[in-house]
Tab-separated table of C-alpha atoms and ligand atoms in Angstrom:
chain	number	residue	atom	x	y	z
A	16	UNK	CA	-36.704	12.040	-52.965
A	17	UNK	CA	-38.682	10.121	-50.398
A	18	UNK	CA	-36.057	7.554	-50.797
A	19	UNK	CA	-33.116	10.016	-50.173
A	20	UNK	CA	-35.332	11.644	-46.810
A	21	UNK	CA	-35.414	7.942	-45.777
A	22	UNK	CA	-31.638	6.864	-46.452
A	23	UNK	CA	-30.568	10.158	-44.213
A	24	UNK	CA	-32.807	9.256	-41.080
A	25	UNK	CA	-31.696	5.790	-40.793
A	26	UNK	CA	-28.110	7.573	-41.464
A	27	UNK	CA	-28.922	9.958	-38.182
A	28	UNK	CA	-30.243	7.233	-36.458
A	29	UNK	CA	-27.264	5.003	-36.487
A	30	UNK	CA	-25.117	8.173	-36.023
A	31	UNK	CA	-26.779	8.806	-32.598
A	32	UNK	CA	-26.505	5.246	-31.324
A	33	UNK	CA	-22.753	5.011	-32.759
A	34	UNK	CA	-22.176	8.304	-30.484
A	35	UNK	CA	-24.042	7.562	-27.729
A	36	UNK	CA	-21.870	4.094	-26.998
A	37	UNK	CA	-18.361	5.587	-27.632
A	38	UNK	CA	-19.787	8.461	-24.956
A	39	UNK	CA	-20.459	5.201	-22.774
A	40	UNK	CA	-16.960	3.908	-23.940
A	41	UNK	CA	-15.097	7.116	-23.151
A	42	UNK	CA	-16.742	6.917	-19.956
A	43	UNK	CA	-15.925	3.353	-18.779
A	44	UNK	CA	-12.353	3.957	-19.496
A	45	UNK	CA	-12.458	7.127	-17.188
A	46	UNK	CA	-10.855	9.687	-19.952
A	47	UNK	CA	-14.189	11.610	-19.316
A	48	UNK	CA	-17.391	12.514	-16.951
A	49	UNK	CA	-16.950	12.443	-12.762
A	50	UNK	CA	-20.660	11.592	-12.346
A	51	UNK	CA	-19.702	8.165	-13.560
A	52	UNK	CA	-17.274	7.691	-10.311
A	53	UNK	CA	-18.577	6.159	-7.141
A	54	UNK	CA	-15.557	4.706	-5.496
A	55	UNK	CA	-11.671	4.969	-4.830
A	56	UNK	CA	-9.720	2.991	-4.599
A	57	UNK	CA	-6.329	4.411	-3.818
A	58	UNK	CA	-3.331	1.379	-2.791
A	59	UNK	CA	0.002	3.033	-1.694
A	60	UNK	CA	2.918	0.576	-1.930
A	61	UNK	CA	5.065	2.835	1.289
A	62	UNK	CA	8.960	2.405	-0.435
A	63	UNK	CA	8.036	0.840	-3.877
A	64	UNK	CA	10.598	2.112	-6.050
A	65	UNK	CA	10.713	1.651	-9.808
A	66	UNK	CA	13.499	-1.059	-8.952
A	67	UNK	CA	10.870	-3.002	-6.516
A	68	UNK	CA	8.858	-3.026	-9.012
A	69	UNK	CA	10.903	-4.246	-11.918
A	70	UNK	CA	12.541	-6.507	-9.662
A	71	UNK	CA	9.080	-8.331	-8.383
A	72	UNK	CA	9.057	-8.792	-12.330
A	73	UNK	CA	12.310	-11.016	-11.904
A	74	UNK	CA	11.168	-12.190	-8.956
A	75	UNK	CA	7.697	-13.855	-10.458
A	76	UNK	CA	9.303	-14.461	-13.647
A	77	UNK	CA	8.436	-18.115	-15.261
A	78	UNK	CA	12.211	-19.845	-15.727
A	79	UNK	CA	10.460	-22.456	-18.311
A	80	UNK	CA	10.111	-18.700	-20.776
A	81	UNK	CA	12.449	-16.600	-22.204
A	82	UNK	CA	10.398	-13.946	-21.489
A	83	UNK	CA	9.843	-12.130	-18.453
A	84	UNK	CA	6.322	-11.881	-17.729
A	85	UNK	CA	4.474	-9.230	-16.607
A	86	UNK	CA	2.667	-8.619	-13.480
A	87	UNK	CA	-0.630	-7.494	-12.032
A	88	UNK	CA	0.470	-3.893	-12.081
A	89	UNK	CA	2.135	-3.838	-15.748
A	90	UNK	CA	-1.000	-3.294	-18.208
A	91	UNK	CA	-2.071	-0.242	-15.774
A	92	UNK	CA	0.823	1.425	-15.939
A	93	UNK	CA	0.084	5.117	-17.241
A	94	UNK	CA	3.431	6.965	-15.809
A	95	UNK	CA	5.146	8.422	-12.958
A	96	UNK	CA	5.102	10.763	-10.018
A	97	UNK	CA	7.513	13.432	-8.622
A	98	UNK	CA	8.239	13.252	-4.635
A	99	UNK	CA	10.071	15.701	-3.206
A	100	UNK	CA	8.700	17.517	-0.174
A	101	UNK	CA	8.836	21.364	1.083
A	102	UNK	CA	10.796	21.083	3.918
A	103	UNK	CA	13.743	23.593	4.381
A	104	UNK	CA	15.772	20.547	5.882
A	105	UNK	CA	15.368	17.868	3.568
A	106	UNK	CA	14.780	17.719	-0.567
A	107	UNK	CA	13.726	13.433	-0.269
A	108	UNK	CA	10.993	12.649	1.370
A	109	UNK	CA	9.860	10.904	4.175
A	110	UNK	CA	5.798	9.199	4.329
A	111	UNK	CA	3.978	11.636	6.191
A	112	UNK	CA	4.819	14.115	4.012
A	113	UNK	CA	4.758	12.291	0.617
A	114	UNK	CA	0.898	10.959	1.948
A	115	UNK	CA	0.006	14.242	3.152
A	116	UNK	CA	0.393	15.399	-0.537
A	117	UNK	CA	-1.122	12.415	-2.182
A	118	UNK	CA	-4.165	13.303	0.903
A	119	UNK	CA	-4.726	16.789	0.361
A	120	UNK	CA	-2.570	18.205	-2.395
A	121	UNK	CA	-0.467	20.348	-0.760
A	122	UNK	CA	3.486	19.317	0.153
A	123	UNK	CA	4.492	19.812	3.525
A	124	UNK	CA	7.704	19.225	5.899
A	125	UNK	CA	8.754	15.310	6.418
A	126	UNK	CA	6.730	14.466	9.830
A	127	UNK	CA	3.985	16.599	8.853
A	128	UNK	CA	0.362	14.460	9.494
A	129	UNK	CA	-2.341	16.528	7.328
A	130	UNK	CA	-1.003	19.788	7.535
A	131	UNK	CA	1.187	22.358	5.733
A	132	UNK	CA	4.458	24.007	6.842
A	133	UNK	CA	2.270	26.945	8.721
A	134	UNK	CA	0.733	23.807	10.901
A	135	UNK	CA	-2.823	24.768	9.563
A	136	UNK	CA	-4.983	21.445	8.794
A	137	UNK	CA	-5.420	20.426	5.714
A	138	UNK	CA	-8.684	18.633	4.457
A	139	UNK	CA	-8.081	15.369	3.105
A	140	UNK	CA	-10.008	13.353	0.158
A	141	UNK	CA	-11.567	10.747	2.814
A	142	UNK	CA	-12.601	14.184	4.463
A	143	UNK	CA	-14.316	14.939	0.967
A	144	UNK	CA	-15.918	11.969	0.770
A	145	UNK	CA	-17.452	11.613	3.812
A	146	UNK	CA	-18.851	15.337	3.101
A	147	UNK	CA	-20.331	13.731	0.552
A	148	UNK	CA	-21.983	10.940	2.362
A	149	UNK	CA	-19.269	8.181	1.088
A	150	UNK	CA	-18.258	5.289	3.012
A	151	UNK	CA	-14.644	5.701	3.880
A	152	UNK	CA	-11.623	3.266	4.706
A	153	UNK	CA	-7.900	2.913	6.151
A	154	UNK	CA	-6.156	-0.508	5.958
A	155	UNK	CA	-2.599	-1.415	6.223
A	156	UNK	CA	0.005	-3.615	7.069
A	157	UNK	CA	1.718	-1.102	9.632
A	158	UNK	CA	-0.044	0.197	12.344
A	159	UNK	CA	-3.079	2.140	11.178
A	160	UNK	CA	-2.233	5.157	13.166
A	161	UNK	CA	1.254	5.146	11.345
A	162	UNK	CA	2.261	8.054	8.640
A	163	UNK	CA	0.482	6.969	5.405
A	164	UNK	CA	-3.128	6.011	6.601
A	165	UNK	CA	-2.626	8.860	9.370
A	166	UNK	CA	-2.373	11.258	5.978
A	167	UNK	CA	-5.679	10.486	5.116
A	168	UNK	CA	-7.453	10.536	8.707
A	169	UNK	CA	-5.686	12.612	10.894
A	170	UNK	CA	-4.086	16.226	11.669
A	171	UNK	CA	-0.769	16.404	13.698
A	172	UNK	CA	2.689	18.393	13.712
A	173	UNK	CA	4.213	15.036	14.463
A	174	UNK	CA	3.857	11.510	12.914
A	175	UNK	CA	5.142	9.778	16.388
A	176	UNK	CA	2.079	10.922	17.941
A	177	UNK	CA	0.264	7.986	16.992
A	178	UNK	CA	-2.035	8.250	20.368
A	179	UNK	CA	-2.978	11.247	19.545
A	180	UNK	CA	-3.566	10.267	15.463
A	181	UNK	CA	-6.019	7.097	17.228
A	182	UNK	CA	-7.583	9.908	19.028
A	183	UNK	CA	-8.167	11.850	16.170
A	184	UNK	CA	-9.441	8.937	14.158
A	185	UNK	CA	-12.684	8.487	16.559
A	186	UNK	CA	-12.949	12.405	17.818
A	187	UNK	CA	-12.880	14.356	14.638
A	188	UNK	CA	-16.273	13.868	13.235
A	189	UNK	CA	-17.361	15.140	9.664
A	190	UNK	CA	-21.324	16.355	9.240
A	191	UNK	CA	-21.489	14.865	12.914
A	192	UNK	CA	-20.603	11.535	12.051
A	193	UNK	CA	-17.220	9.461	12.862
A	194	UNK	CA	-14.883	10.184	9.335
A	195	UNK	CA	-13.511	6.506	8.862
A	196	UNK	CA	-15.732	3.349	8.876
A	197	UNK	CA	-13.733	0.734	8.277
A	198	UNK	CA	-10.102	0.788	10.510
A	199	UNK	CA	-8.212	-2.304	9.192
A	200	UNK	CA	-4.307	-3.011	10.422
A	201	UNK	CA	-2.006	-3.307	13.245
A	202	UNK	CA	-1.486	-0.917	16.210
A	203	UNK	CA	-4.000	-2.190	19.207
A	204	UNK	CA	-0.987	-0.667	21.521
A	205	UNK	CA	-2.453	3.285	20.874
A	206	UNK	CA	-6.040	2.081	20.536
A	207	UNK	CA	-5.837	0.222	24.157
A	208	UNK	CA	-3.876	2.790	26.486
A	209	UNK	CA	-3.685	3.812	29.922
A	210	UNK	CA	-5.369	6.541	29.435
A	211	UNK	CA	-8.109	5.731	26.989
A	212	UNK	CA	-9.305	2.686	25.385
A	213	UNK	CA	-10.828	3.778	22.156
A	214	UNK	CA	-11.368	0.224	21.268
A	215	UNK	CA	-14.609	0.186	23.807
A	216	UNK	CA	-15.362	3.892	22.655
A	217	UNK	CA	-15.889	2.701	19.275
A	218	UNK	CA	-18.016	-0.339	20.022
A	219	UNK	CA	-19.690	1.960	22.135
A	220	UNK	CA	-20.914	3.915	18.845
A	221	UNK	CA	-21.701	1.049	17.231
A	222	UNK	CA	-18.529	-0.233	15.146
A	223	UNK	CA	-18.052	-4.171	15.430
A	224	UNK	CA	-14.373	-4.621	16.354
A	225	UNK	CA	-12.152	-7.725	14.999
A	226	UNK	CA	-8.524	-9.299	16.163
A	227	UNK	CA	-7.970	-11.909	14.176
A	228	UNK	CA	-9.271	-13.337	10.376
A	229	UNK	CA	-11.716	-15.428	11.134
A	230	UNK	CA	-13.646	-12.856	13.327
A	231	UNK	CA	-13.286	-10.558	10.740
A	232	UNK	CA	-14.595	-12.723	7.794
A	233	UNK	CA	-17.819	-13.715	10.315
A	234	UNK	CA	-18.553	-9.947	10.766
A	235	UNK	CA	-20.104	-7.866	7.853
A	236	UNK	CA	-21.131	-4.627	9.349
A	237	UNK	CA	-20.460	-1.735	7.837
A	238	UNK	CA	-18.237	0.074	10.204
A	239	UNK	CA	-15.440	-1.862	11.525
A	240	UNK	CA	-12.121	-1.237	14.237
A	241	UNK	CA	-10.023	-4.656	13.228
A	242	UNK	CA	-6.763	-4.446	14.674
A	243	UNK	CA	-4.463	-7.726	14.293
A	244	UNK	CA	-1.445	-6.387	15.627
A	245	UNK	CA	-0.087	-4.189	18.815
A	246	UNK	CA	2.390	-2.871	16.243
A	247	UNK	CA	3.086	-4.031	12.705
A	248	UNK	CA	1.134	-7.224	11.073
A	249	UNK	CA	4.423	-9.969	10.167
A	250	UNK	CA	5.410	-9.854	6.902
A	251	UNK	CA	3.463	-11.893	4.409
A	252	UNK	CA	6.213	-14.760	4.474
A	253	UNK	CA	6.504	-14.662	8.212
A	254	UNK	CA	2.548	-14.612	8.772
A	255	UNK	CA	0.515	-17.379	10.407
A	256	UNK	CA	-2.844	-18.248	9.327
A	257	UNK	CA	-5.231	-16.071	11.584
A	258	UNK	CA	-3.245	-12.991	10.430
A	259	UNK	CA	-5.178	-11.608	7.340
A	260	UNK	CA	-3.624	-10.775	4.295
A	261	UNK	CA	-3.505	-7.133	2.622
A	262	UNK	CA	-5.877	-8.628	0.251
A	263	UNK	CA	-7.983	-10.067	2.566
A	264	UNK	CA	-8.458	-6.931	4.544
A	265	UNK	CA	-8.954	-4.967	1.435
A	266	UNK	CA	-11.254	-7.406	0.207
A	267	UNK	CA	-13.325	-7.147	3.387
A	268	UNK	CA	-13.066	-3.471	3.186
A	269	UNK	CA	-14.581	-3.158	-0.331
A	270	UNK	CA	-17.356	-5.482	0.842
A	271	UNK	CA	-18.367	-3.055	3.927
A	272	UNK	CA	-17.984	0.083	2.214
A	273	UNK	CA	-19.775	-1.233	-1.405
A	274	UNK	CA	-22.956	-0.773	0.909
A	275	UNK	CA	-23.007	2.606	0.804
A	276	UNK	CA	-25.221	3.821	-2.179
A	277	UNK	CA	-22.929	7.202	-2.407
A	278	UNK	CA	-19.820	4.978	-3.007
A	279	UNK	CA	-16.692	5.250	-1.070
A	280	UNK	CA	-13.172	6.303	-0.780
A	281	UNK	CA	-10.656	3.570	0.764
A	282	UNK	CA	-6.700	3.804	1.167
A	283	UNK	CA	-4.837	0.701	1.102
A	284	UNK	CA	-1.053	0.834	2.082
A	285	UNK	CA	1.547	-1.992	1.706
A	286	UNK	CA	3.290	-0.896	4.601
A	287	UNK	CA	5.973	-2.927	5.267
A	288	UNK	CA	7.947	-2.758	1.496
A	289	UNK	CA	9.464	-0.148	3.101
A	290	UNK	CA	10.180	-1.206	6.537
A	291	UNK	CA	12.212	-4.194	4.714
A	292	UNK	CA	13.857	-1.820	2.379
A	293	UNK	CA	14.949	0.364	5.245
A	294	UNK	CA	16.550	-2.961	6.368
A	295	UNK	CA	18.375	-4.087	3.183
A	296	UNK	CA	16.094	-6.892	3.405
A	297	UNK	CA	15.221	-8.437	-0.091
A	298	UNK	CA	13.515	-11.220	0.990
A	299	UNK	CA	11.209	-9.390	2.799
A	300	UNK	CA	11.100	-7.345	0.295
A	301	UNK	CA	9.609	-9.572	-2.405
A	302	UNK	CA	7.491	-10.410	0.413
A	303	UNK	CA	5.227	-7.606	0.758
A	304	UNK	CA	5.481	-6.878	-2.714
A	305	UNK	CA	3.455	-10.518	-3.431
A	306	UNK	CA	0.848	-9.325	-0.673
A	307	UNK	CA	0.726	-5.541	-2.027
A	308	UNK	CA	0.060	-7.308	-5.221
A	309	UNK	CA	-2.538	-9.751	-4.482
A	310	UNK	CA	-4.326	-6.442	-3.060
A	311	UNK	CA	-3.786	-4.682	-6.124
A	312	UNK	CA	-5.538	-7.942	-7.961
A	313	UNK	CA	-8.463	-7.578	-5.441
A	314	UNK	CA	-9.416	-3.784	-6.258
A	315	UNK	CA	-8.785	-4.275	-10.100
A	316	UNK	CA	-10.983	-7.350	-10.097
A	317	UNK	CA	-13.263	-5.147	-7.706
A	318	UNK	CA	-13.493	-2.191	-10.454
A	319	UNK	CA	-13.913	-4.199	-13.370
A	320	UNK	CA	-17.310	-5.639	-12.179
A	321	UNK	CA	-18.094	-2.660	-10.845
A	322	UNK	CA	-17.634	-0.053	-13.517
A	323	UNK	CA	-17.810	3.159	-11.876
A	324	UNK	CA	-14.459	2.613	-9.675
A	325	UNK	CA	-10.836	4.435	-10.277
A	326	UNK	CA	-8.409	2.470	-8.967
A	327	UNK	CA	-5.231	4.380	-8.177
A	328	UNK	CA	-2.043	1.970	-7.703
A	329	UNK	CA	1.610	4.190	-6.468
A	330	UNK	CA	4.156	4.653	-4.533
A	331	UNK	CA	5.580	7.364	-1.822
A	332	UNK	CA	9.075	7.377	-2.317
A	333	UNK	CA	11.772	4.893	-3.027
A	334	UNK	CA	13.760	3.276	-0.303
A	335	UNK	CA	16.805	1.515	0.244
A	336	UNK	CA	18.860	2.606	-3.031
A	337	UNK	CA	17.779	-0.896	-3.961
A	338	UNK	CA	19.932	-2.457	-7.431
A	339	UNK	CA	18.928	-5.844	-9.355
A	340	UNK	CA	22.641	-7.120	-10.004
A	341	UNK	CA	25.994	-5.662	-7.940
A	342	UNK	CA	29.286	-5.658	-7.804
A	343	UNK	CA	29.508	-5.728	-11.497
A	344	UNK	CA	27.851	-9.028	-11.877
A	345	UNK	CA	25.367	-8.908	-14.700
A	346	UNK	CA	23.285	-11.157	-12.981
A	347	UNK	CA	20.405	-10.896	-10.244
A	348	UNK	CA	19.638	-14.461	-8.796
A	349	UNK	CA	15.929	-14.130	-7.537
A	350	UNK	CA	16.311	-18.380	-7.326
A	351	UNK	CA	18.329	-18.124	-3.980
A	352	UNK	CA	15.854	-15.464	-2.626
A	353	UNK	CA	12.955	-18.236	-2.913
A	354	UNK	CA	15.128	-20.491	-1.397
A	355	UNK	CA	14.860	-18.396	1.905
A	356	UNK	CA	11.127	-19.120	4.155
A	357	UNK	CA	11.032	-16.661	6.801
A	358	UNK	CA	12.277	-13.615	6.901
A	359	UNK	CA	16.082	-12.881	8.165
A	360	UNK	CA	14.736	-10.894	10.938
A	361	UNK	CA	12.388	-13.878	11.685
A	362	UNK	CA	15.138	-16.153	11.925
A	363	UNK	CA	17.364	-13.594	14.143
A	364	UNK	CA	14.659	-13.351	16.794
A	365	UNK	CA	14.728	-17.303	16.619
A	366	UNK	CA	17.987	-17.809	17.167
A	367	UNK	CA	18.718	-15.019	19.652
A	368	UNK	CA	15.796	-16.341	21.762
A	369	UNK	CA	18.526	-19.593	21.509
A	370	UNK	CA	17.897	-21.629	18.333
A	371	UNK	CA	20.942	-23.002	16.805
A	372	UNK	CA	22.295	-20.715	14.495
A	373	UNK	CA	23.546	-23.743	11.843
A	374	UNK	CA	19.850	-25.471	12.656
A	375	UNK	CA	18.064	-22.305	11.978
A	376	UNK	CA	19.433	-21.901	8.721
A	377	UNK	CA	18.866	-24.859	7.310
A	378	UNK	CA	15.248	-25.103	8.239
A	379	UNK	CA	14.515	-21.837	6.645
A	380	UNK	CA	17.616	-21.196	4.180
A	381	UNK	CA	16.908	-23.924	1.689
A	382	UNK	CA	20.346	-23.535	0.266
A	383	UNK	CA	23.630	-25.371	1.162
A	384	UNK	CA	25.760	-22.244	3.115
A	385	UNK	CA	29.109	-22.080	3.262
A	386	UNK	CA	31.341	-22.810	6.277
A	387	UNK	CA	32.359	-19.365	5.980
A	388	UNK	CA	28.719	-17.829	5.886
A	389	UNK	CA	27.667	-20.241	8.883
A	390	UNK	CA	30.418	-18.555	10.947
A	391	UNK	CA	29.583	-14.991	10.029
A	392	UNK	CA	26.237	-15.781	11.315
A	393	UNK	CA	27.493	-17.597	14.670
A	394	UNK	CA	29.973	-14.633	15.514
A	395	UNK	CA	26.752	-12.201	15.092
A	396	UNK	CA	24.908	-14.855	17.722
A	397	UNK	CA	27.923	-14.362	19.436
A	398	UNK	CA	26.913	-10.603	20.178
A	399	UNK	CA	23.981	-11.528	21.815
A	400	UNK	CA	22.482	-8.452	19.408
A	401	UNK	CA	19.436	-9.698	17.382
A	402	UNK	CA	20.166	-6.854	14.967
A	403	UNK	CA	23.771	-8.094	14.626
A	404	UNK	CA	22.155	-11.557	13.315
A	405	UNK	CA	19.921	-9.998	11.322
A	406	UNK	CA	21.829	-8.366	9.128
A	407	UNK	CA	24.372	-11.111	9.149
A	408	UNK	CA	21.632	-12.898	7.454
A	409	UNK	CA	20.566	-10.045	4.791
A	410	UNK	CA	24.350	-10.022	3.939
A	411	UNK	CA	24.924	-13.876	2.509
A	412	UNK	CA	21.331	-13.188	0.458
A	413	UNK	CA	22.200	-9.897	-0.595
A	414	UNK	CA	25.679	-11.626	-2.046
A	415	UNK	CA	24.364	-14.668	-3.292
A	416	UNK	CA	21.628	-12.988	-4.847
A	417	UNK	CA	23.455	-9.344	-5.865
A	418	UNK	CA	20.802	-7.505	-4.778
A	419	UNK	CA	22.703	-3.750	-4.054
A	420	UNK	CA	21.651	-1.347	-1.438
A	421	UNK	CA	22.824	2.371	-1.213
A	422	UNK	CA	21.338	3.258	1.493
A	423	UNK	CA	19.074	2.409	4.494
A	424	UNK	CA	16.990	5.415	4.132
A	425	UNK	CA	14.249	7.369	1.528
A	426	UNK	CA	15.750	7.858	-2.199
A	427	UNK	CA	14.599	10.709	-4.056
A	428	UNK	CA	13.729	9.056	-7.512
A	429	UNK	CA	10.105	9.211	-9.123
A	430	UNK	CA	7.681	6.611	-8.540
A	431	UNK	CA	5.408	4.492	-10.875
A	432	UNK	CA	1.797	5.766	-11.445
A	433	UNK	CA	-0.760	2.870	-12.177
A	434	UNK	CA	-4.688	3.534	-12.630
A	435	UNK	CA	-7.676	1.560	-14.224
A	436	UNK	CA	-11.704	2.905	-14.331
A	437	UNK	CA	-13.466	5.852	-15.019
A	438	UNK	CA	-11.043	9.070	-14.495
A	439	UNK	CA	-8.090	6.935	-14.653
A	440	UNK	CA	-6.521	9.018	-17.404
A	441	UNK	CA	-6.629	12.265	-15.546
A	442	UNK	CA	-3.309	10.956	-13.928
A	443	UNK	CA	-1.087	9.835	-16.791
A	444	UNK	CA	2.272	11.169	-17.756
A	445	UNK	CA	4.461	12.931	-15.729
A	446	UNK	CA	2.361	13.692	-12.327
A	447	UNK	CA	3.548	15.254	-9.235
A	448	UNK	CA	2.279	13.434	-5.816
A	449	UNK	CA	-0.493	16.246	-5.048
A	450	UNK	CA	-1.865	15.423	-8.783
A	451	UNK	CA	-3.752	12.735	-7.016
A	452	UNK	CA	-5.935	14.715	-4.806
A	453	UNK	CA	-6.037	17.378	-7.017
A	454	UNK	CA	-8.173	14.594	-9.457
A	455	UNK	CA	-10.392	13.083	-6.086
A	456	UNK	CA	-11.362	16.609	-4.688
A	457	UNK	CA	-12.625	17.466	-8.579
A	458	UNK	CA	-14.083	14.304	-8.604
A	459	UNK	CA	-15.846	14.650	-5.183
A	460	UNK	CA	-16.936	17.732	-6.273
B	754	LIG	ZN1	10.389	4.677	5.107
């Protein structure tokens, strides 16, 4: 008997440590428990469609395999996310209003900055979290006043009115205190106005304020205005070596804001995927999807020391209409897009500011060109229309590569949906795009 009282305690007490670590367990891989969450980490690749993303694959694929291997983002893959907006004009959407849902939760007209079709503001998750006493963060490649970070820190009818989104950012305070700590992009041009320069207002109230990386990798306060650009930051394959990187400013980010004991919220955008989709632009492109993904690296590797992060990885919409193989070639040559070393916008500007056109490809098009493609280029030049060139350019990769495009605008297609950390199964499956806030507000609360 005394044996059998014995044998059923050290039963019980095995039980309870068994449960107690796959309680832990459950926790670390997020499927339960909020209390568990400090920080956010939400990265919005603006344009990655499913075919960006499957294309990168190509893109980084190892020749010397026969398989294709996979990259950062494929083991966090949990599903995908519906787009569309509510907007009695349009059914695809454009990045205010695909943000503003991802921001708040609601959907709202393209244009819309953080509020709904009645033009009532709408609270946003960095709002929540600096209720909460969080630190909170913007960075991106575009200017930080442009639709997606705008989303998350501002409340206008109109995206264009990025002077009045810069305004916003340093006027609209939350418990009495400025909303966003660290500000890391481009977009000087509406911090430093005629009217106002919010740049000194900032410093004024303490923030430390960085142009370039070094300066910004010598500074470690907490609450940071770095702005590296008047408008966009260059691409990642157009980008000299004071720009920073969308890993390095995320990187820096995480660093600030990890000094906050309530934990923080921080939005990371790979701008610019887009604005080279918009332009038919694969090299550019594959570009910014190599920066977006040496971000992505950053927070995972973040989170995974950490243990109480979610990392949130998507998309806002599609762009471009983008195809890997055309014309009925079964084929997609991402060799001939590596060949290429600046972008073809990069080389227009050089060559309508008077650069040879035949010189200018052959420094940066590391491919023998035809007569015939060397001509389409030097009629372009011949319009004295940078554009013209540019897309003169795009038009010998784009064939020699068969990259198709559709379209130079939004596509309405779902999006890919990757998460790691505690929580990070709340957002698998089939999600819409105000799913995401929908998680952060319960998770604030
Ligand atoms: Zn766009």
């Amino acid at each position: 008997m005394k044996f059998l009282v014995k044998w059923i305690f050290v039963m019980a007490s095995i039980l309870s440590i068994s449960l107690t670590t796959a309680m832990e367990t459950f926790e670390a891989t997020g499927i339960e428990g909020n209390g568990d969450i400090r920080n956010i980490i939400f990265l919005i690749g603006d344009g990655m469609g499913v075919s960006f993303t499957s294309g990168y694959r190509y893109f980084k694929d190892n020749p010397a395999t026969l398989e294709l291997e996979s990259t950062e983002f494929g083991p966090y893959l949990v599903g995908q996310q519906t787009t569309y907006p509510h907007d009695q004009r349009y059914n695809v959407t454009d990045s205010a209003a695909s943000a503003t849902a991802m921001a708040t939760g609601v959907k709202t007209y393209n244009g819309a900055i953080g509020i709904n079709n009645n033009h009532t503001k709408l609270k946003s998750v960095l709002e929540a979290a600096k209720e909460k006493g969080k630190g909170t963060g913007l960075v991106a490649t575009a200017q930080i006043t442009h639709g997606t970070p705008a989303a998350f820190g501002a409340h206008v009818v109109e995206r264009k009115s990025m002077s009045a989104i810069a305004d916003g950012y340093f006027d609209d305070l939350v418990n009495g205190r400025h909303k966003i700590d660290v500000l890391l992009g481009g977009g000087s041009e509406w911090f430093i106005r005629k009217d106002r320069n919010l740049v000194e207002e900032f410093v004024k109230d303490g923030y430390s304020y960085v142009t370039n990386l070094n300066e910004m990798t010598n500074n470690d306060s907490r609450q940071v205005l770095g702005l590296f650009a008047k408008r966009g930051l260059p691409k990642m394959i157009d980008r000299t070596e004071e720009i920073p990187s969308l890993a390095d400013m995320a990187g820096s980010a995480i660093e600030r804001l990890n000094k906050n004991e309530k934990g923080f919220f921080l939005m990371v955008e790979g701008s610019q995927i887009d604005w080279a989709a918009h332009d038919n632009d694969i090299v550019g492109v594959m570009s910014e999807m190599e920066d977006f993904e040496k971000a992505f690296k950053v927070a995972i590797d973040f989170a995974k020391k950490d243990g109480h992060t979610l990392v949130i990885a998507t998309a806002d919409h599609s762009t471009g209409g983008f195809t890997i193989g055309a014309k009925g070639q079964y084929n997609w040559f991402s060799s001939v897009i590596k060949t290429v070393k600046r972008t073809p916008n990069y080389m227009a500007s050089e060559i309508f500011n008077g650069a040879g056109v035949e010189e200018t490809l052959s420094k940066y098009i590391k491919l023998p060109l035809t007569k015939a493609e060397i001509r389409l280029v030097e009629s372009a030049a011949r319009t004295q229309n940078a554009k013209n060139i540019d897309n003169a350019i795009e038009e010998i990769i784009n064939s020699r590569s068969f990259s198709g495009w559709t379209t130079r605008g939004h596509t309405g297609e779902d999006v890919n949906v990757y998460t790691y950390g505690p929580g990070s199964d709340r957002l698998k499956g089939q999600i819409d795009n105000t799913d995401h806030a929908k998680v952060i507000f319960d998770i604030l609360k």
